Tab-separated table of C-alpha atoms and ligand atoms in Angstrom:
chain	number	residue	atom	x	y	z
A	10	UNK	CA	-2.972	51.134	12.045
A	11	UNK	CA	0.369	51.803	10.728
A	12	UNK	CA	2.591	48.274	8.855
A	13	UNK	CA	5.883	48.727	6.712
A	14	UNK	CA	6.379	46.083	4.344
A	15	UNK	CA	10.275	46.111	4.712
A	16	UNK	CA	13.019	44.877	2.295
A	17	UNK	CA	10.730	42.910	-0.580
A	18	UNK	CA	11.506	43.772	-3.973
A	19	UNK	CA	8.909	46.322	-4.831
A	20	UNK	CA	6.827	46.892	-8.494
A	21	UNK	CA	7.575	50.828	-8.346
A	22	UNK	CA	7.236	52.564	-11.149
A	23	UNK	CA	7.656	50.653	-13.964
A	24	UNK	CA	10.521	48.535	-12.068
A	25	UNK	CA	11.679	46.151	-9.443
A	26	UNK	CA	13.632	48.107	-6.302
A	27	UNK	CA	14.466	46.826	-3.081
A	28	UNK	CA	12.496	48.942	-0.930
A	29	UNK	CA	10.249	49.140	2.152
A	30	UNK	CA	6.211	50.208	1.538
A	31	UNK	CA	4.571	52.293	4.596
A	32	UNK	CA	0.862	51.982	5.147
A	33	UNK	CA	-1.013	53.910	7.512
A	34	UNK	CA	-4.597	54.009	8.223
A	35	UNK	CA	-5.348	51.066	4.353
A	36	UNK	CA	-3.596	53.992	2.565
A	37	UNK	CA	0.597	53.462	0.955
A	38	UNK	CA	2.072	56.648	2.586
A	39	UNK	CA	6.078	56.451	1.269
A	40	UNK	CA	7.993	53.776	-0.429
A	41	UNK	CA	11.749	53.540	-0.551
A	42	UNK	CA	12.874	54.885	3.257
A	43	UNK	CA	13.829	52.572	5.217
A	44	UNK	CA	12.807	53.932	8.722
A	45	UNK	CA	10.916	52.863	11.523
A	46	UNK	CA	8.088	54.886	12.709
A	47	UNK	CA	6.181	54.510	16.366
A	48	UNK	CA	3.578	51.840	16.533
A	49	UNK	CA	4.584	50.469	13.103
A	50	UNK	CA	4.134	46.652	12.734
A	51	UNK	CA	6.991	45.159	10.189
A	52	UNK	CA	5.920	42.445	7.598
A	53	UNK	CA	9.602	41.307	6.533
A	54	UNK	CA	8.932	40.512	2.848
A	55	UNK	CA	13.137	40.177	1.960
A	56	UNK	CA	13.358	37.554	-0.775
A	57	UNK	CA	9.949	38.377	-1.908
A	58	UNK	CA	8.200	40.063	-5.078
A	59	UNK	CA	6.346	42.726	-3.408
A	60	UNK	CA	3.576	43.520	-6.161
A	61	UNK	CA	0.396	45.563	-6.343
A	62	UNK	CA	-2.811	43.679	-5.197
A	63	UNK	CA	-3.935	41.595	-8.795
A	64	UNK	CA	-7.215	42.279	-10.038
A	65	UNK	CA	-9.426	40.541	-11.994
A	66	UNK	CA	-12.021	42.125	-14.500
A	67	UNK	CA	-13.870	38.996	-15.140
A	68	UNK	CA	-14.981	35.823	-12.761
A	69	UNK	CA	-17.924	34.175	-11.740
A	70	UNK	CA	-18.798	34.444	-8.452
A	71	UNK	CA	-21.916	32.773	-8.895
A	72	UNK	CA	-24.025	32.541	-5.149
A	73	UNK	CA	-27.973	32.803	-5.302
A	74	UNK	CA	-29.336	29.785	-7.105
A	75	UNK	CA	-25.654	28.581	-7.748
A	76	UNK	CA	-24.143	28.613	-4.690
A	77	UNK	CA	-22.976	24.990	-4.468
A	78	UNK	CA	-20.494	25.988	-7.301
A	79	UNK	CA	-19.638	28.832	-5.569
A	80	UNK	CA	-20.434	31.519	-3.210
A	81	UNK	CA	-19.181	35.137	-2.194
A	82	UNK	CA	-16.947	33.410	0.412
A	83	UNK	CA	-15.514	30.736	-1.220
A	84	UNK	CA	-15.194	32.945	-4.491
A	85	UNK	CA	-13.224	35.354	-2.637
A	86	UNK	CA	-11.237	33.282	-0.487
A	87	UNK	CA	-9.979	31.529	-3.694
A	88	UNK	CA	-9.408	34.987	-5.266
A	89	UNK	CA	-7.327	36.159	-2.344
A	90	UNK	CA	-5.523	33.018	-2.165
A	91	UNK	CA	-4.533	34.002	-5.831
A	92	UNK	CA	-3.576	37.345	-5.117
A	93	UNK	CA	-6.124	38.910	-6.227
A	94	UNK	CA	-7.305	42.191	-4.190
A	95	UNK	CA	-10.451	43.090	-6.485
A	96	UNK	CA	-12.497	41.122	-8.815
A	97	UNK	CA	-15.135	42.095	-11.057
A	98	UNK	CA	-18.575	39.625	-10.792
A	99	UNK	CA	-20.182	38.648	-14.372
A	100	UNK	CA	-23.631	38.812	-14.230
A	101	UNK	CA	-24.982	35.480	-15.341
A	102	UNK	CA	-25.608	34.591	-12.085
A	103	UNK	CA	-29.125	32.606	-11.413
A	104	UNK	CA	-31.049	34.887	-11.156
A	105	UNK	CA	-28.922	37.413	-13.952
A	106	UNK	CA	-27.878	40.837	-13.228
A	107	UNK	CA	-30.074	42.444	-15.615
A	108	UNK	CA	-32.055	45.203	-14.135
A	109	UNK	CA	-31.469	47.365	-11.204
A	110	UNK	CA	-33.107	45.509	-8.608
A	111	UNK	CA	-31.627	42.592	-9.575
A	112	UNK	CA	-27.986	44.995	-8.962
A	113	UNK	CA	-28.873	46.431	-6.048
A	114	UNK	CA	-29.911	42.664	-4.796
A	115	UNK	CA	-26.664	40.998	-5.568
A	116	UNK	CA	-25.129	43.702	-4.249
A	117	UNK	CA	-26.889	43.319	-0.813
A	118	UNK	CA	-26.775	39.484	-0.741
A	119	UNK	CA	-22.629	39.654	-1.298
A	120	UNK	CA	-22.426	42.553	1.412
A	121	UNK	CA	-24.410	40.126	3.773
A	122	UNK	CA	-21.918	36.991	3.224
A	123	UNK	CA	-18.674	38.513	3.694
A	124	UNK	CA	-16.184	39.196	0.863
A	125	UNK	CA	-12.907	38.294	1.477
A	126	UNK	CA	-11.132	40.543	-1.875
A	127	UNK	CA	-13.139	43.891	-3.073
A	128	UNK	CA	-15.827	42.908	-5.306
A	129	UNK	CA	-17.416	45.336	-8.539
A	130	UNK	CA	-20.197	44.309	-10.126
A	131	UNK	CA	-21.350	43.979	-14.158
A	132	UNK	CA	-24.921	43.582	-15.210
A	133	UNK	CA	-26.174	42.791	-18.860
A	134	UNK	CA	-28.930	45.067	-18.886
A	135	UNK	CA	-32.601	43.842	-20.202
A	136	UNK	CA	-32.703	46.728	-22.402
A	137	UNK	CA	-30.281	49.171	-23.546
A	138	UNK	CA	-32.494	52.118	-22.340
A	139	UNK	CA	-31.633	50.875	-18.609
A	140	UNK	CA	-27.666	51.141	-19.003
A	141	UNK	CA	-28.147	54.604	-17.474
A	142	UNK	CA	-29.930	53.642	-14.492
A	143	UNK	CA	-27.565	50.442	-13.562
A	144	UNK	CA	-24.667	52.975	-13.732
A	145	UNK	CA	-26.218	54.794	-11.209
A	146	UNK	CA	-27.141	51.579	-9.097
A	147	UNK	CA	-23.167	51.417	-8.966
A	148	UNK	CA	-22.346	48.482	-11.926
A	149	UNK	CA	-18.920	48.514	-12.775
A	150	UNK	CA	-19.411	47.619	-16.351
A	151	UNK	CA	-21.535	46.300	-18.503
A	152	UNK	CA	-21.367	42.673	-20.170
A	153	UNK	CA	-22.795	41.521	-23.541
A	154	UNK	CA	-23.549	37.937	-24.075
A	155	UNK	CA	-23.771	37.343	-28.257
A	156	UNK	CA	-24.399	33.956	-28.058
A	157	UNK	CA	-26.674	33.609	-25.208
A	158	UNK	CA	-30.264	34.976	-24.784
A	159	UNK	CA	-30.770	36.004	-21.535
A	160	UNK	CA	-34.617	36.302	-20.310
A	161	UNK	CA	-35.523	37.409	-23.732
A	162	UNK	CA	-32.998	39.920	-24.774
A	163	UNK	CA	-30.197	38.788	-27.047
A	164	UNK	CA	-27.217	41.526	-27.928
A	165	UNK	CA	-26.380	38.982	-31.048
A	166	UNK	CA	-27.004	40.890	-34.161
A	167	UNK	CA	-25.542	43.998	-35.466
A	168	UNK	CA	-28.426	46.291	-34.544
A	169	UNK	CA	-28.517	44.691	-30.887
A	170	UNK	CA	-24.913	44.797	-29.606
A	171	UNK	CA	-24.737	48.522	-31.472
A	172	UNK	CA	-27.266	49.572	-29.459
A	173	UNK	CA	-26.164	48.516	-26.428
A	174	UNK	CA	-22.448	50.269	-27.258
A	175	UNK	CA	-24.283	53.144	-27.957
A	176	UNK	CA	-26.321	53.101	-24.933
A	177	UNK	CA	-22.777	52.625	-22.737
A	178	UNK	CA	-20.745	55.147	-24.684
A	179	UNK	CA	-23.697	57.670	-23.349
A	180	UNK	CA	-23.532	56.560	-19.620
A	181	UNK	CA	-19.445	56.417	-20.330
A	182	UNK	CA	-19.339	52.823	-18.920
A	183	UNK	CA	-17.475	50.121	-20.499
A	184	UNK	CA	-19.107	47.347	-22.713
A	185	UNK	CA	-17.229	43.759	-22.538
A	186	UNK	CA	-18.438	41.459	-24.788
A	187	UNK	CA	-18.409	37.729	-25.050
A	188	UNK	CA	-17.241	37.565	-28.386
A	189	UNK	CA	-18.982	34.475	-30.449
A	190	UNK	CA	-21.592	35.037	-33.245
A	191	UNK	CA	-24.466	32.176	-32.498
A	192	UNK	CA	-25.069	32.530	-36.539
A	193	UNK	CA	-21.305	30.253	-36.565
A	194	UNK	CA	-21.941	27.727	-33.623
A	195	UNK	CA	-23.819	24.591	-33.335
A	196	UNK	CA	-25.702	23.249	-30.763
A	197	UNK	CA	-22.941	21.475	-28.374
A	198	UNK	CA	-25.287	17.756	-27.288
A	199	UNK	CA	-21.426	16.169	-26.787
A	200	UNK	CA	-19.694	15.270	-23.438
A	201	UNK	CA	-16.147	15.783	-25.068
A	202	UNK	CA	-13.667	18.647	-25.157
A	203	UNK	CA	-12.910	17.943	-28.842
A	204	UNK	CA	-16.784	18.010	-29.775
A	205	UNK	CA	-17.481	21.122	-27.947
A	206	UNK	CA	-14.570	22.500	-29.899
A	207	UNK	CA	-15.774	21.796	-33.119
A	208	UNK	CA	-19.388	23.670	-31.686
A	209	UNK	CA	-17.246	26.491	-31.174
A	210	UNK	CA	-15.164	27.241	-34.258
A	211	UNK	CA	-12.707	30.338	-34.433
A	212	UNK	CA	-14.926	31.607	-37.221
A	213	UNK	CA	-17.885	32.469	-34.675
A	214	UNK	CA	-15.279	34.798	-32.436
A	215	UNK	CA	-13.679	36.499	-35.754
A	216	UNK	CA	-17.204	37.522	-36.710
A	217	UNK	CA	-18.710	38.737	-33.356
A	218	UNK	CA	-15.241	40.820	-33.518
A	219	UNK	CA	-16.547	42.550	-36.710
A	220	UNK	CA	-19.752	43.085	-35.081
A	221	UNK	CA	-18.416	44.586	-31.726
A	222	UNK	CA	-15.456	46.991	-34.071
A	223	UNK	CA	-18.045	48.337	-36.311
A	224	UNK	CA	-20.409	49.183	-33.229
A	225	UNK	CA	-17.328	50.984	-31.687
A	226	UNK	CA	-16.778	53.068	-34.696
A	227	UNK	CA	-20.114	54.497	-35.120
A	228	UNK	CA	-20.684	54.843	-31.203
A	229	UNK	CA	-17.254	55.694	-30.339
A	230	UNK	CA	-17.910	54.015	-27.191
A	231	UNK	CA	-15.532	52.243	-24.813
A	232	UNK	CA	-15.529	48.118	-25.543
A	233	UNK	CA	-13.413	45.102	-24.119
A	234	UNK	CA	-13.338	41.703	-25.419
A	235	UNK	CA	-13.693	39.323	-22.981
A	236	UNK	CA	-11.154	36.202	-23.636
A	237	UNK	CA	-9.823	36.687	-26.685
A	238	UNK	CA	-8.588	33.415	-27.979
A	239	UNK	CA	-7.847	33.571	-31.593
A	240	UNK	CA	-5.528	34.927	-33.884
A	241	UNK	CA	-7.565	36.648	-36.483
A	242	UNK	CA	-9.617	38.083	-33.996
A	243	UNK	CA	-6.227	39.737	-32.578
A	244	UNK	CA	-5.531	41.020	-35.851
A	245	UNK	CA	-8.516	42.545	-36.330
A	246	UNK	CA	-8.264	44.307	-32.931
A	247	UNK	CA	-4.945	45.465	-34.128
A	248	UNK	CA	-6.676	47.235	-37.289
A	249	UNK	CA	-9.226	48.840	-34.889
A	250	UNK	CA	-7.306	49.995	-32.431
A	251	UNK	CA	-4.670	51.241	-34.916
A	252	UNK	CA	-7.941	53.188	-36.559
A	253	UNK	CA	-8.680	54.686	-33.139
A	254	UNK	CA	-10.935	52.850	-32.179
A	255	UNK	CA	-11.790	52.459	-28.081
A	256	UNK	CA	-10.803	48.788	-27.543
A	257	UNK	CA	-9.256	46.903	-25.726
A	258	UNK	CA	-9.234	42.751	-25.199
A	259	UNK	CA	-8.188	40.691	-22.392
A	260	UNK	CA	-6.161	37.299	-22.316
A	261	UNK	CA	-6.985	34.341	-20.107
A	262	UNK	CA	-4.217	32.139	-18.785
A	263	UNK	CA	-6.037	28.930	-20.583
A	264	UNK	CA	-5.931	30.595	-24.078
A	265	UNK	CA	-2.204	31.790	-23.756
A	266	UNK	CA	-1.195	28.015	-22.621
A	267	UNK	CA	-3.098	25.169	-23.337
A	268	UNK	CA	-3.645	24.224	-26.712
A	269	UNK	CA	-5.848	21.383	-29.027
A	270	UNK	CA	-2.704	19.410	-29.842
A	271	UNK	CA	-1.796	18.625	-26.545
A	272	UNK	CA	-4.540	18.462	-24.325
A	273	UNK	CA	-6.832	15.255	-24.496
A	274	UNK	CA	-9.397	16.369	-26.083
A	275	UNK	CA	-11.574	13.394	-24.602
A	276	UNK	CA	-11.881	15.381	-21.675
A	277	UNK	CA	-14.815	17.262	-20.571
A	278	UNK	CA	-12.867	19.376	-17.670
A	279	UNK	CA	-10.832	21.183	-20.424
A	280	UNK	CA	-14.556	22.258	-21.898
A	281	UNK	CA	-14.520	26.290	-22.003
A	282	UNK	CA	-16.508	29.076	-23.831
A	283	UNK	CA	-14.590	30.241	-26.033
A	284	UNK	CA	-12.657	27.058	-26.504
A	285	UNK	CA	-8.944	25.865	-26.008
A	286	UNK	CA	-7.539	26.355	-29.714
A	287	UNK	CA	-4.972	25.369	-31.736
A	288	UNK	CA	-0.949	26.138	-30.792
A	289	UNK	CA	-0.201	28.846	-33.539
A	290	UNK	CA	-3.138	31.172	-31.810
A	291	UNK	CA	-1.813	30.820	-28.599
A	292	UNK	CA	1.199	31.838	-29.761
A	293	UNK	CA	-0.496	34.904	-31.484
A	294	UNK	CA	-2.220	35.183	-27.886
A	295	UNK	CA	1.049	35.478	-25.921
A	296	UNK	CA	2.922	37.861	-28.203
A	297	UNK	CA	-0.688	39.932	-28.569
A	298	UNK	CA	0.239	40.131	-24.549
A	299	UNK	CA	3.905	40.628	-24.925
A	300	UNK	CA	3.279	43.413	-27.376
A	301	UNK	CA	0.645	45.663	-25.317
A	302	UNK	CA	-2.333	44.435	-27.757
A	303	UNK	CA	-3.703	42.706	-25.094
A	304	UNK	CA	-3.045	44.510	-22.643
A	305	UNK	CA	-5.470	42.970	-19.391
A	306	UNK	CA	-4.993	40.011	-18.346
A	307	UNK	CA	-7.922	38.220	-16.787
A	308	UNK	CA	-8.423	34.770	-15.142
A	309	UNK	CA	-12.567	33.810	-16.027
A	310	UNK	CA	-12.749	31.877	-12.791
A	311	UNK	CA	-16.195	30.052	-13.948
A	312	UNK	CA	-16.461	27.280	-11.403
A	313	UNK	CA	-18.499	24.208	-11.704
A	314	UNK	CA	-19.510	21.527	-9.491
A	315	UNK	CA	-17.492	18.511	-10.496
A	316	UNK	CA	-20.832	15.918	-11.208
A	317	UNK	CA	-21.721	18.476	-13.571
A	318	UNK	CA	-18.226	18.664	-15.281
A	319	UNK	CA	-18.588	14.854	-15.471
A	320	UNK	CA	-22.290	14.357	-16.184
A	321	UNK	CA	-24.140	14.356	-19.253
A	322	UNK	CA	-23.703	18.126	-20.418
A	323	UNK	CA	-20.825	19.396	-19.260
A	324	UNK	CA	-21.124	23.527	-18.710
A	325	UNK	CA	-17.784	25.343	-20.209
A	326	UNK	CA	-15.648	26.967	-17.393
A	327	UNK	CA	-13.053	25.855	-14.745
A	328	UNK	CA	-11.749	27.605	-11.716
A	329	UNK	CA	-9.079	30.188	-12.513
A	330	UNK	CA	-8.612	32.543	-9.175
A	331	UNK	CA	-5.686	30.161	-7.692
A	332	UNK	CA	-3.447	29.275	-11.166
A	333	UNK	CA	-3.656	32.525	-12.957
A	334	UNK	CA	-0.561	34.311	-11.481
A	335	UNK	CA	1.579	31.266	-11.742
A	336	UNK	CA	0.696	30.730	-15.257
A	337	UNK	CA	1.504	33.604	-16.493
A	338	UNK	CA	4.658	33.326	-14.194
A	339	UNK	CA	5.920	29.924	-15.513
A	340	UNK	CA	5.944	32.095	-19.499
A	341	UNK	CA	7.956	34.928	-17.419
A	342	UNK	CA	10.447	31.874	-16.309
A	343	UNK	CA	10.475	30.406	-19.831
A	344	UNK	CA	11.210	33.642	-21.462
A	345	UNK	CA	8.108	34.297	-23.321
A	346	UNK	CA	6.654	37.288	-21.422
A	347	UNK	CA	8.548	39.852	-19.274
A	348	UNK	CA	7.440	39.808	-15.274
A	349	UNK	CA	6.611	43.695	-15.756
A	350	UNK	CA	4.130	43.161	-18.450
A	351	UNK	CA	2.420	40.106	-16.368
A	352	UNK	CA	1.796	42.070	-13.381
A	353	UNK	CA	0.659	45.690	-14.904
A	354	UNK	CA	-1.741	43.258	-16.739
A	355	UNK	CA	-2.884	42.258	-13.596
A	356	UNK	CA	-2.899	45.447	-12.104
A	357	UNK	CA	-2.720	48.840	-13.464
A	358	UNK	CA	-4.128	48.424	-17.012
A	359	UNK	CA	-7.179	46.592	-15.669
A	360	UNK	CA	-7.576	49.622	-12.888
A	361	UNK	CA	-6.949	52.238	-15.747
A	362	UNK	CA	-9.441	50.997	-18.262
A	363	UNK	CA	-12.382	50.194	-15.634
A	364	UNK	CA	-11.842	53.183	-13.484
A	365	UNK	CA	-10.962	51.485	-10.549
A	366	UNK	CA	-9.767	54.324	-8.870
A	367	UNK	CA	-6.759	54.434	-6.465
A	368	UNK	CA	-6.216	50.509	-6.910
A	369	UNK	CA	-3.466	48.565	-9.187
A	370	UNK	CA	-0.017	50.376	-8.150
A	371	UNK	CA	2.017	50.781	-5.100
A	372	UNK	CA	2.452	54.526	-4.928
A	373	UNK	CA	1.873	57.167	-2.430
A	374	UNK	CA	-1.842	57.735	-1.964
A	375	UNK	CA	-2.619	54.441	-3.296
A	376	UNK	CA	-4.818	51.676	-1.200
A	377	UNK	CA	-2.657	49.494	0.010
A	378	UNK	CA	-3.993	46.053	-1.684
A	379	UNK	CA	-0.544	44.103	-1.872
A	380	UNK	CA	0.063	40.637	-3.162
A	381	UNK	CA	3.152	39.421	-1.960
A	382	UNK	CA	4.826	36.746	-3.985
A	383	UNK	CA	7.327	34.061	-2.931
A	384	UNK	CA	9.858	33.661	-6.164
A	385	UNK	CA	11.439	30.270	-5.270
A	386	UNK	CA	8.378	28.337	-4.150
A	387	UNK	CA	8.070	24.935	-5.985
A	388	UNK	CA	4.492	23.316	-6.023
A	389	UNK	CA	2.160	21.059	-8.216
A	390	UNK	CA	-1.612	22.283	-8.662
A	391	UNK	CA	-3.553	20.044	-6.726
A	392	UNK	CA	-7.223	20.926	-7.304
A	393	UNK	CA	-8.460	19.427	-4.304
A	394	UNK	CA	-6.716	21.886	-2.212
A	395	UNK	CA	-8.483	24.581	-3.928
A	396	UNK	CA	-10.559	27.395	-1.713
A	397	UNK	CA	-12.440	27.421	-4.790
A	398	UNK	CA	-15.573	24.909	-4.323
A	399	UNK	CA	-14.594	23.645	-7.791
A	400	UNK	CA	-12.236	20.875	-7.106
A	401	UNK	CA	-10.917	20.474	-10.793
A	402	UNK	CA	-8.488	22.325	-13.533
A	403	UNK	CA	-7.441	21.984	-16.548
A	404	UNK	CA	-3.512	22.413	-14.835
A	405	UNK	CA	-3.965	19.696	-12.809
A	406	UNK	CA	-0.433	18.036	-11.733
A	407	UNK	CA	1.387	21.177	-13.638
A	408	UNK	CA	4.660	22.021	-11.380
A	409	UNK	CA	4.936	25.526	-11.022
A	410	UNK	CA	7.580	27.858	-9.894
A	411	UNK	CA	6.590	30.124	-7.415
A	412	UNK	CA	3.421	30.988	-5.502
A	413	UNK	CA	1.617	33.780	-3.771
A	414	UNK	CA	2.523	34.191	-0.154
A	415	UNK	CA	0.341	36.751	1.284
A	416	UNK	CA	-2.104	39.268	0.441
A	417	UNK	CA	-3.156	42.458	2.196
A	418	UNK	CA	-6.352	44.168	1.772
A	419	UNK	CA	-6.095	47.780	2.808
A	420	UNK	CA	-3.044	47.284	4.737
A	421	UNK	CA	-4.539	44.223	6.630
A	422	UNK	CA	-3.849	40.519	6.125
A	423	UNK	CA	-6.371	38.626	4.711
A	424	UNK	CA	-3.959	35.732	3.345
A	425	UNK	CA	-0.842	33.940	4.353
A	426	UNK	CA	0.899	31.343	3.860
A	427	UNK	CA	-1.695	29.089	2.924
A	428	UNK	CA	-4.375	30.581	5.047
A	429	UNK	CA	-7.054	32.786	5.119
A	430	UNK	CA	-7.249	35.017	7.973
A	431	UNK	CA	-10.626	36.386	9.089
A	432	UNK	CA	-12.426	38.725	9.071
A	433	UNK	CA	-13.395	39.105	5.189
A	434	UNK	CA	-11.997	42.739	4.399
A	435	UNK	CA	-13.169	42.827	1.242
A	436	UNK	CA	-16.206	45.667	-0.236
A	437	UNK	CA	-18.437	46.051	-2.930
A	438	UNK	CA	-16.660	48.610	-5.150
A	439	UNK	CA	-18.775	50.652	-7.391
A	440	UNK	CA	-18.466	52.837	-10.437
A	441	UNK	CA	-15.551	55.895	-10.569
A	442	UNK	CA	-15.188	56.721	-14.161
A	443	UNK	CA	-14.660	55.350	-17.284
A	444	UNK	CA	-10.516	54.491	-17.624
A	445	UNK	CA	-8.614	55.257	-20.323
B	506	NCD	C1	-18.715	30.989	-18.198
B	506	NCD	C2	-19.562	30.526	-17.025
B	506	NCD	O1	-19.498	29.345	-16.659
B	506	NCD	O2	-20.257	31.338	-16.449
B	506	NCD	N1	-18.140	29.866	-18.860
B	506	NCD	C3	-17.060	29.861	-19.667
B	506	NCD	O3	-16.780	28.819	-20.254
B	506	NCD	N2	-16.295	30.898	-19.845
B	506	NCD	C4	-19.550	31.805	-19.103
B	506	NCD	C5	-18.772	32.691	-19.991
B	506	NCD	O4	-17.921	33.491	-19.546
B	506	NCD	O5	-19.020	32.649	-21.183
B	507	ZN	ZN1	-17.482	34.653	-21.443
């Protein structure tokens, strides 16, 4: 099956040319000529950003045991509605991703479901001694909860999360950590956003920072913060790296935007772990991003079911899949971030440092996951209209400028103009190489 996308204004390169993709047989064959070729169907994308499929190194997919928060479908149906063309799972699904069977299970169930985006799995392994054999199961990466303990095995202390780095830098796979020391929190009993923030403090992120730097050093291994949301935990990624150290840290569209002084902090749907913080480490978060410090960009779609968001305990997470682009988009229009750096965040840095193969840029040889993006679109998040099952956001009633318009998978359709088209295209994606 042969399609040119004709006319769109292209992300080639480094740049923005107006320019027509070929795609023949899920594969981009030339970009730039623009030439007809027999039996080639024409997507007229004039007036359009024509970008490279968005991918997404962390969201929750949930399914199993949690499937009325969300399933495979719905999960990837809201993730191709958002543009994105891959998505990495976390693994703290019910039950977790933490040994090979449990892998090659989740694996199996999401194959059986349908996926509508391609989907790459993490596991948090029971034991560091089984990093080797989950690699070979086909994980993607591998994910370190400090603050939780997960069926008896916590990665918390020094010793723990060291040995886990180690463990990865041997199987060359990546180790992202959730970044927050329990030895700083406190137990969250609360129902409010501005108690849960004061369960969370900065301090329990800067020190699980320390932990995770001086792990990399000694291991040399390959490690990614998950949601990095303050600003002396930046800095102290800026000393690593700077030291040579393999790290790298992602940003969230939350923790570049919303902040404690303007969001009510009586409400539980802005609850999130780590927390919404303070103004002046947002703005450390969004020049960390402008500056290449943060250089992923990554939505942590953690849906909910909205009587839990409301009930007694609220869990921490909100839908991300269908905001994240136009987030980051609406600091573009503002001035605060350059549309280049927003979508190689999105695309080729995240397929560079997980090994994601020939994903994340529109170039000859390159699968042809394309998110095409309609500049002049005016809309208001309404979460009801999510894909998502989680019908809530912390953006609710935000106006944004521009939306995503259609996605291709492989040179096929799956989403346009507001709908998804069947069948899911989507596959499990496993492990190339570690990126760079
Ligand atoms: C995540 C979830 O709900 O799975 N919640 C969140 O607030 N980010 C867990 C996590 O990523 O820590
Ligand atoms: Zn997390």
């Amino acid at each position: 099956m042969s399609i040119r996308i004709a006319n769109g204004r292209v992300y080639y390169k480094g740049q923005f040319i107006e320019s027509t993709v070929h795609i023949d047989n899920g594969l981009i064959t030339s970009i730039g000529r623009e030439f007809e070729k027999d039996h080639e169907e024409t997507f007229d994308a004039r007036g359009y950003l024509v970008l490279p499929g968005l991918i997404d190194v962390h969201s929750h997919l949930r399914d199993g045991a949690l499937s009325y928060k969300e399933d495979f479908r719905s999960g990837t149906q809201s993730a191709i509605a958002g543009g994105f063309t891959t998505v990495l799972d976390m693994p703290n699904s019910v039950p977790p991703v933490n040994s090979v069977k449990r892998l090659v299970d989740r694996i199996k169930v999401a194959e059986d479901r349908g996926i509508f985006c391609d989907v790459g799995f993490y596991a948090t392994p029971s034991a560091p001694e089984i990093v080797e054999g989950l690699v070979h199961a086909g994980a993607i990466g591998i994910k370190a909860y400090m603050a939780k303990t997960i069926e008896g095995t916590s990665y918390s202390t020094f010793d723990e999360i060291s040995s886990l780095i180690n463990a990865c830098a041997s199987s060359e796979i990546i180790c992202s950590v959730h970044a927050e020391d329990p030895q700083h929190l406190t137990e969250f009993n609360g129902m409010t956003a501005k108690e849960h923030w004061s369960a969370h403090p900065p301090r329990a992120e800067i020190e699980a920072i320390k932990k995770i730097i001086h792990a990399a050093i000694s291991s040399k291994g390959a490690v990614h913060v998950a949601h990095i949301s303050t600003s002396q935990g930046l800095e102290l990624v800026e000393r690593a790296k700077a030291l040579g150290v393999n790290i790298t840290c992602e940003g969230t569209p939350h923790h570049s935007m919303l902040t404690t002084e303007r969001i009510d902090g009586n409400e539980n749907r802005y609850i999130v772990e780590p927390p919404i913080r303070s103004q002046s480490d947002t703005v450390s978060i969004r020049r960390g991003i402008k500056s290449g410090l943060i250089s992923i960009l990554a939505t942590d779609h953690a849906p909910h079911s909205i009587e839990e968001k409301g009930g007694v305990h609220p869990p921490p997470g909100f839908p991300g899949f269908e905001t994240a682009f136009a987030v980051f988009m609406k600091m573009v229009y503002e001035g605060d971030l350059s549309l280049e750096t927003v979508v190689t965040g999105f695309s080729e840095a995240p397929s560079m440092r997980f090994g994601l193969g020939k994903t994340g840029k529109i170039e000859e040889g390159y699968e042809a996951n394309i998110t095409i993006f309609d500049p002049r679109k005016d809309w208001t998040v309404r979460s009801e209209d999510f894909l998502s099952k989680a019908k809530y956001s912390p953006f609710e009633g935000f106006r944004f400028k521009g939306k995503v318009y259609a996605t291709f998978i492989r040179g096929r359709l799956g989403y346009l103009d507001e709908n998804i088209l069947d069948p899911p295209l989507g596959r499990v994606i496993k492990r190339n190489k570690i990126g760079v």
